[in-house]
Tab-separated table of N, CA, C and O in Angstrom:
chain	number	residue	atom	x	y	z
A	211	MET	N	16.808	11.071	40.545
A	211	MET	CA	17.661	11.675	41.472
A	211	MET	C	17.631	13.179	41.267
A	211	MET	O	17.354	13.670	40.200
A	212	PHE	N	17.913	13.884	42.449
A	212	PHE	CA	17.806	15.321	42.369
A	212	PHE	C	19.129	15.874	41.814
A	212	PHE	O	20.168	15.578	42.321
A	213	CYS	N	19.023	16.726	40.883
A	213	CYS	CA	20.223	17.328	40.330
A	213	CYS	C	20.235	18.799	40.696
A	213	CYS	O	19.251	19.487	40.526
A	214	GLY	N	21.215	19.259	41.312
A	214	GLY	CA	21.284	20.640	41.681
A	214	GLY	C	22.536	20.902	42.498
A	214	GLY	O	23.415	20.065	42.630
A	215	LYS	N	22.569	22.071	43.052
A	215	LYS	CA	23.717	22.450	43.826
A	215	LYS	C	23.529	21.973	45.271
A	215	LYS	O	22.424	21.960	45.776
A	216	ILE	N	24.536	21.684	45.950
A	216	ILE	CA	24.497	21.230	47.351
A	216	ILE	C	24.923	22.429	48.181
A	216	ILE	O	25.964	23.021	47.959
A	217	LEU	N	24.096	22.740	49.124
A	217	LEU	CA	24.348	23.862	50.012
A	217	LEU	C	25.262	23.397	51.149
A	217	LEU	O	25.316	22.199	51.481
A	218	PRO	N	25.937	24.346	51.745
A	218	PRO	CA	26.772	23.940	52.866
A	218	PRO	C	25.892	23.463	54.052
A	218	PRO	O	24.759	23.914	54.227
A	219	PRO	N	26.343	22.593	54.851
A	219	PRO	CA	25.514	22.046	55.943
A	219	PRO	C	25.295	23.073	57.047
A	219	PRO	O	26.114	23.944	57.280
A	220	VAL	N	24.185	22.951	57.704
A	220	VAL	CA	23.888	23.781	58.866
A	220	VAL	C	24.200	22.903	60.091
A	220	VAL	O	23.634	21.822	60.255
A	221	VAL	N	25.037	23.384	60.924
A	221	VAL	CA	25.448	22.594	62.088
A	221	VAL	C	24.754	23.209	63.311
A	221	VAL	O	24.916	24.375	63.620
A	222	HIS	N	23.951	22.421	63.934
A	222	HIS	CA	23.206	22.838	65.126
A	222	HIS	C	24.084	22.655	66.369
A	222	HIS	O	25.039	21.896	66.349
A	223	PRO	N	23.707	23.338	67.460
A	223	PRO	CA	24.500	23.172	68.670
A	223	PRO	C	24.470	21.705	69.138
A	223	PRO	O	23.486	21.005	68.930
A	224	THR	N	25.516	21.311	69.736
A	224	THR	CA	25.658	19.928	70.165
A	224	THR	C	24.715	19.651	71.342
A	224	THR	O	24.621	20.426	72.295
A	225	LYS	N	23.985	18.631	71.171
A	225	LYS	CA	23.117	18.189	72.258
A	225	LYS	C	23.956	17.333	73.194
A	225	LYS	O	24.539	16.352	72.762
A	226	CYS	N	24.012	17.732	74.469
A	226	CYS	CA	24.825	17.006	75.434
A	226	CYS	C	23.971	15.986	76.175
A	226	CYS	O	22.909	16.293	76.692
A	227	CYS	N	24.423	14.821	76.232
A	227	CYS	CA	23.779	13.740	76.981
A	227	CYS	C	24.776	13.238	78.023
A	227	CYS	O	25.951	13.132	77.737
A	228	ILE	N	24.236	12.931	79.184
A	228	ILE	CA	25.092	12.434	80.270
A	228	ILE	C	24.565	11.064	80.670
A	228	ILE	O	23.393	10.885	80.945
A	229	ASN	N	25.423	10.140	80.668
A	229	ASN	CA	25.101	8.805	81.158
A	229	ASN	C	25.665	8.657	82.566
A	229	ASN	O	26.840	8.879	82.799
A	230	HIS	N	24.806	8.285	83.477
A	230	HIS	CA	25.221	8.070	84.867
A	230	HIS	C	25.353	6.572	85.097
A	230	HIS	O	24.514	5.791	84.679
A	231	THR	N	26.402	6.232	85.753
A	231	THR	CA	26.549	4.858	86.213
A	231	THR	C	26.565	4.889	87.737
A	231	THR	O	26.912	5.895	88.354
A	232	GLN	N	26.176	3.771	88.341
A	232	GLN	CA	26.077	3.740	89.800
A	232	GLN	C	26.574	2.404	90.297
A	232	GLN	O	26.255	1.367	89.728
A	233	GLN	N	27.345	2.467	91.347
A	233	GLN	CA	27.788	1.264	92.040
A	233	GLN	C	27.230	1.327	93.464
A	233	GLN	O	27.433	2.307	94.171
A	234	ASN	N	26.530	0.288	93.886
A	234	ASN	CA	25.944	0.236	95.220
A	234	ASN	C	26.871	-0.506	96.167
A	234	ASN	O	27.368	-1.582	95.848
A	235	PHE	N	27.067	0.111	97.311
A	235	PHE	CA	27.875	-0.496	98.355
A	235	PHE	C	27.002	-0.639	99.609
A	235	PHE	O	26.145	0.187	99.885
A	236	ILE	N	27.285	-1.641	100.414
A	236	ILE	CA	26.606	-1.826	101.685
A	236	ILE	C	27.605	-1.543	102.794
A	236	ILE	O	28.667	-2.160	102.860
A	237	GLN	N	27.256	-0.591	103.625
A	237	GLN	CA	28.090	-0.264	104.774
A	237	GLN	C	27.394	-0.832	106.014
A	237	GLN	O	26.381	-0.322	106.458
A	238	PRO	N	27.911	-1.917	106.623
A	238	PRO	CA	27.264	-2.480	107.810
A	238	PRO	C	27.421	-1.550	109.016
A	238	PRO	O	28.501	-1.030	109.267
A	239	HIS	N	26.314	-1.366	109.730
A	239	HIS	CA	26.301	-0.657	111.005
A	239	HIS	C	25.805	-1.666	112.029
A	239	HIS	O	24.684	-2.150	111.946
A	240	ILE	N	26.635	-1.974	113.011
A	240	ILE	CA	26.319	-3.014	113.978
A	240	ILE	C	25.961	-2.367	115.307
A	240	ILE	O	26.726	-1.577	115.853
A	241	PHE	N	24.764	-2.705	115.821
A	241	PHE	CA	24.291	-2.210	117.113
A	241	PHE	C	24.054	-3.422	118.006
A	241	PHE	O	22.952	-3.974	118.043
A	242	PRO	N	25.074	-3.865	118.734
A	242	PRO	CA	24.905	-5.078	119.536
A	242	PRO	C	23.923	-4.853	120.693
A	242	PRO	O	23.829	-3.758	121.234
A	243	SER	N	23.196	-5.900	121.041
A	243	SER	CA	22.307	-5.871	122.196
A	243	SER	C	22.404	-7.213	122.898
A	243	SER	O	22.795	-8.213	122.297
A	244	HIS	N	22.041	-7.211	124.174
A	244	HIS	CA	22.103	-8.434	124.969
A	244	HIS	C	20.878	-8.478	125.860
A	244	HIS	O	20.499	-7.472	126.452
A	245	THR	N	20.273	-9.630	125.981
A	245	THR	CA	19.122	-9.827	126.865
A	245	THR	C	19.506	-10.829	127.932
A	245	THR	O	19.965	-11.929	127.621
A	246	THR	N	19.338	-10.429	129.182
A	246	THR	CA	19.541	-11.339	130.305
A	246	THR	C	18.176	-11.762	130.809
A	246	THR	O	17.365	-10.924	131.190
A	247	ASN	N	17.894	-13.047	130.797
A	247	ASN	CA	16.633	-13.577	131.297
A	247	ASN	C	16.835	-14.016	132.731
A	247	ASN	O	17.640	-14.895	133.013
A	248	VAL	N	16.108	-13.384	133.653
A	248	VAL	CA	16.233	-13.667	135.070
A	248	VAL	C	14.997	-14.432	135.510
A	248	VAL	O	13.875	-13.960	135.354
A	249	ASN	N	15.200	-15.631	136.038
A	249	ASN	CA	14.111	-16.446	136.548
A	249	ASN	C	13.990	-16.193	138.041
A	249	ASN	O	14.898	-16.478	138.804
A	250	HIS	N	12.852	-15.630	138.454
A	250	HIS	CA	12.632	-15.315	139.865
A	250	HIS	C	11.820	-16.441	140.495
A	250	HIS	O	10.791	-16.844	139.948
A	251	GLN	N	12.264	-16.924	141.616
A	251	GLN	CA	11.522	-17.917	142.382
A	251	GLN	C	11.083	-17.245	143.673
A	251	GLN	O	11.911	-16.865	144.487
A	252	VAL	N	9.789	-17.071	143.827
A	252	VAL	CA	9.237	-16.397	144.992
A	252	VAL	C	8.637	-17.452	145.907
A	252	VAL	O	7.815	-18.254	145.479
A	253	ILE	N	9.093	-17.465	147.134
A	253	ILE	CA	8.571	-18.408	148.116
A	253	ILE	C	7.631	-17.633	149.025
A	253	ILE	O	8.045	-16.730	149.746
A	254	GLY	N	6.354	-17.971	148.963
A	254	GLY	CA	5.363	-17.319	149.812
A	254	GLY	C	5.244	-18.088	151.121
A	254	GLY	O	5.013	-19.288	151.117
A	255	HIS	N	5.424	-17.398	152.216
A	255	HIS	CA	5.327	-18.033	153.528
A	255	HIS	C	3.927	-17.798	154.066
A	255	HIS	O	3.532	-16.656	154.299
A	256	LYS	N	3.175	-18.855	154.237
A	256	LYS	CA	1.826	-18.772	154.772
A	256	LYS	C	1.842	-19.366	156.165
A	256	LYS	O	2.279	-20.487	156.357
A	257	ASN	N	1.388	-18.584	157.129
A	257	ASN	CA	1.414	-19.009	158.519
A	257	ASN	C	0.089	-19.663	158.883
A	257	ASN	O	-0.979	-19.169	158.531
A	258	TYR	N	0.178	-20.756	159.593
A	258	TYR	CA	-0.992	-21.469	160.071
A	258	TYR	C	-0.953	-21.483	161.597
A	258	TYR	O	0.104	-21.638	162.196
A	259	TYR	N	-2.092	-21.295	162.206
A	259	TYR	CA	-2.203	-21.296	163.643
A	259	TYR	C	-3.278	-22.305	164.045
A	259	TYR	O	-4.412	-21.938	164.319
A	260	PRO	N	-2.920	-23.583	164.053
A	260	PRO	CA	-3.933	-24.567	164.428
A	260	PRO	C	-4.348	-24.377	165.882
A	260	PRO	O	-3.530	-24.048	166.734
A	261	HIS	N	-5.623	-24.554	166.117
A	261	HIS	CA	-6.166	-24.341	167.454
A	261	HIS	C	-7.095	-25.497	167.778
A	261	HIS	O	-7.936	-25.865	166.968
A	262	THR	N	-6.911	-26.062	168.932
A	262	THR	CA	-7.799	-27.115	169.395
A	262	THR	C	-8.577	-26.603	170.588
A	262	THR	O	-8.187	-25.627	171.235
A	263	GLU	N	-9.673	-27.275	170.878
A	263	GLU	CA	-10.520	-26.869	171.984
A	263	GLU	C	-10.962	-28.130	172.707
A	263	GLU	O	-11.246	-29.144	172.073
A	264	SER	N	-10.961	-28.066	174.005
A	264	SER	CA	-11.409	-29.215	174.788
A	264	SER	C	-12.385	-28.740	175.858
A	264	SER	O	-12.445	-27.556	176.178
A	265	PHE	N	-13.129	-29.675	176.353
A	265	PHE	CA	-14.109	-29.388	177.391
A	265	PHE	C	-13.826	-30.281	178.587
A	265	PHE	O	-13.486	-31.452	178.430
A	266	VAL	N	-13.963	-29.729	179.770
A	266	VAL	CA	-13.751	-30.466	181.002
A	266	VAL	C	-15.019	-30.342	181.831
A	266	VAL	O	-15.533	-29.232	182.030
A	267	ASN	N	-15.519	-31.462	182.267
A	267	ASN	CA	-16.653	-31.459	183.183
A	267	ASN	C	-16.128	-31.718	184.585
A	267	ASN	O	-15.521	-32.752	184.845
A	268	GLU	N	-16.310	-30.754	185.441
A	268	GLU	CA	-15.845	-30.894	186.815
A	268	GLU	C	-17.039	-31.188	187.729
A	268	GLU	O	-18.110	-30.598	187.569
A	269	VAL	N	-16.823	-32.085	188.627
A	269	VAL	CA	-17.825	-32.413	189.638
A	269	VAL	C	-17.236	-32.042	190.984
A	269	VAL	O	-16.123	-32.441	191.317
A	270	THR	N	-17.962	-31.242	191.726
A	270	THR	CA	-17.499	-30.814	193.033
A	270	THR	C	-18.422	-31.416	194.087
A	270	THR	O	-19.647	-31.326	193.980
A	271	ASN	N	-17.834	-32.040	195.086
A	271	ASN	CA	-18.581	-32.562	196.220
A	271	ASN	C	-18.434	-31.605	197.380
A	271	ASN	O	-17.322	-31.225	197.741
A	272	VAL	N	-19.558	-31.210	197.924
A	272	VAL	CA	-19.546	-30.265	199.036
A	272	VAL	C	-20.108	-30.971	200.253
A	272	VAL	O	-21.196	-31.552	200.210
A	273	ASN	N	-19.368	-30.936	201.312
A	273	ASN	CA	-19.841	-31.485	202.576
A	273	ASN	C	-20.525	-30.360	203.323
A	273	ASN	O	-19.897	-29.374	203.713
A	274	LEU	N	-21.832	-30.488	203.487
A	274	LEU	CA	-22.591	-29.422	204.135
A	274	LEU	C	-22.582	-29.524	205.656
A	274	LEU	O	-23.188	-28.699	206.327
A	275	GLY	N	-21.911	-30.501	206.172
A	275	GLY	CA	-21.823	-30.628	207.631
A	275	GLY	C	-23.035	-31.366	208.191
A	275	GLY	O	-23.893	-31.845	207.460
A	276	PRO	N	-23.102	-31.445	209.508
A	276	PRO	CA	-24.219	-32.159	210.108
A	276	PRO	C	-25.535	-31.417	209.896
A	276	PRO	O	-25.585	-30.195	209.984
A	277	ALA	N	-26.560	-32.168	209.535
A	277	ALA	CA	-27.876	-31.576	209.335
A	277	ALA	C	-28.569	-31.395	210.675
A	277	ALA	O	-28.399	-32.183	211.587
A	278	VAL	N	-29.376	-30.350	210.809
A	278	VAL	CA	-30.130	-30.080	212.036
A	278	VAL	C	-31.466	-30.815	211.933
A	278	VAL	O	-32.139	-30.738	210.917
A	279	GLY	N	-31.827	-31.540	212.933
A	279	GLY	CA	-33.100	-32.241	212.936
A	279	GLY	C	-32.917	-33.730	212.728
A	279	GLY	O	-31.805	-34.232	212.619
A	280	PRO	N	-34.029	-34.456	212.660
A	280	PRO	CA	-33.921	-35.901	212.512
A	280	PRO	C	-33.454	-36.292	211.128
A	280	PRO	O	-33.703	-35.586	210.149
A	281	PRO	N	-32.715	-37.377	210.991
A	281	PRO	CA	-32.243	-37.816	209.678
A	281	PRO	C	-33.422	-38.262	208.818
A	281	PRO	O	-34.410	-38.755	209.315
A	282	PRO	N	-33.312	-38.055	207.499
A	282	PRO	CA	-34.380	-38.464	206.615
A	282	PRO	C	-34.468	-39.978	206.551
A	282	PRO	O	-33.499	-40.688	206.756
A	283	VAL	N	-35.674	-40.459	206.261
A	283	VAL	CA	-35.881	-41.894	206.146
A	283	VAL	C	-36.417	-42.195	204.769
A	283	VAL	O	-36.985	-41.343	204.108
A	284	GLY	N	-36.200	-43.382	204.303
A	284	GLY	CA	-36.718	-43.795	203.004
A	284	GLY	C	-35.592	-44.197	202.079
A	284	GLY	O	-34.423	-44.220	202.453
A	285	PRO	N	-36.001	-44.559	200.806
A	285	PRO	CA	-34.987	-45.040	199.868
A	285	PRO	C	-33.947	-43.988	199.495
A	285	PRO	O	-32.815	-44.293	199.170
A	286	GLY	N	-34.290	-42.732	199.511
A	286	GLY	CA	-33.302	-41.697	199.176
A	286	GLY	C	-32.588	-41.240	200.401
A	286	GLY	O	-32.978	-40.288	201.049
A	287	VAL	N	-31.512	-41.927	200.745
A	287	VAL	CA	-30.779	-41.602	201.957
A	287	VAL	C	-30.180	-40.216	201.813
A	287	VAL	O	-29.578	-39.877	200.801
A	288	GLY	N	-30.354	-39.439	202.843
A	288	GLY	CA	-29.825	-38.079	202.813
A	288	GLY	C	-30.763	-37.121	202.127
A	288	GLY	O	-30.429	-35.969	201.928
A	289	GLY	N	-31.964	-37.576	201.700
A	289	GLY	CA	-32.908	-36.692	201.052
A	289	GLY	C	-32.556	-36.370	199.622
A	289	GLY	O	-33.075	-35.423	199.065
A	290	CYS	N	-31.644	-37.125	198.976
A	290	CYS	CA	-31.198	-36.795	197.623
A	290	CYS	C	-31.829	-37.686	196.575
A	290	CYS	O	-31.705	-37.407	195.397
A	291	GLY	N	-32.452	-38.756	196.952
A	291	GLY	CA	-32.933	-39.705	195.960
A	291	GLY	C	-34.295	-39.351	195.437
A	291	GLY	O	-35.062	-38.635	196.078
A	292	PRO	N	-34.657	-39.871	194.281
A	292	PRO	CA	-35.956	-39.562	193.699
A	292	PRO	C	-37.106	-40.237	194.453
A	292	PRO	O	-38.246	-39.835	194.302
A	293	GLY	N	-36.811	-41.266	195.265
A	293	GLY	CA	-37.878	-41.946	195.983
A	293	GLY	C	-38.309	-41.226	197.234
A	293	GLY	O	-39.253	-41.621	197.898
A	294	TYR	N	-37.641	-40.197	197.630
A	294	TYR	CA	-37.977	-39.474	198.861
A	294	TYR	C	-38.901	-38.331	198.500
A	294	TYR	O	-38.513	-37.400	197.796
A	295	PRO	N	-40.158	-38.377	198.950
A	295	PRO	CA	-41.093	-37.315	198.586
A	295	PRO	C	-40.690	-35.985	199.184
A	295	PRO	O	-40.348	-35.887	200.343
A	296	GLY	N	-40.694	-34.960	198.294
A	296	GLY	CA	-40.412	-33.607	198.754
A	296	GLY	C	-38.947	-33.339	199.004
A	296	GLY	O	-38.599	-32.361	199.653
A	297	ALA	N	-38.079	-34.194	198.524
A	297	ALA	CA	-36.655	-33.985	198.778
A	297	ALA	C	-36.122	-32.858	197.892
A	297	ALA	O	-36.482	-32.723	196.748
A	298	MET	N	-35.262	-32.062	198.453
A	298	MET	CA	-34.615	-31.007	197.686
A	298	MET	C	-33.387	-31.596	196.986
A	298	MET	O	-32.728	-32.478	197.546
A	299	PRO	N	-33.070	-31.155	195.810
A	299	PRO	CA	-31.887	-31.698	195.138
A	299	PRO	C	-30.610	-31.358	195.892
A	299	PRO	O	-30.517	-30.321	196.522
A	300	TYR	N	-29.638	-32.229	195.772
A	300	TYR	CA	-28.307	-32.088	196.345
A	300	TYR	C	-28.322	-32.010	197.872
A	300	TYR	O	-27.355	-31.573	198.462
A	301	GLY	N	-29.420	-32.334	198.489
A	301	GLY	CA	-29.460	-32.353	199.945
A	301	GLY	C	-29.483	-30.995	200.589
A	301	GLY	O	-29.192	-30.869	201.773
A	302	PHE	N	-29.821	-29.928	199.827
A	302	PHE	CA	-29.903	-28.622	200.443
A	302	PHE	C	-31.150	-28.554	201.315
A	302	PHE	O	-32.209	-29.046	200.936
A	303	PRO	N	-31.101	-27.955	202.485
A	303	PRO	CA	-32.272	-27.864	203.354
A	303	PRO	C	-33.306	-26.928	202.754
A	303	PRO	O	-32.997	-26.036	202.007
A	304	ARG	N	-34.532	-27.164	203.189
A	304	ARG	CA	-35.626	-26.313	202.675
A	304	ARG	C	-35.664	-24.995	203.360
A	304	ARG	O	-35.430	-24.786	204.477
């Protein structure tokens, strides 16, 4: 063991330490929102114009009046038949 005189102590400046404590809090912030869902029903109007077509065959009979000259003879009476040589169609005069 050391034998000798004991010197007075040297006191250094105090070292300061700071301990921090923390408490966490939650502050709610509420931002309400609303969604409206709109269902649209669109009715498309499409126009139709049906069209029909018909055909009419008209037959017209024309009376040409009395013929000038002797009446025709042969199977095609009136000069209209295919059996009469040189006959004009429909009894028109030449």
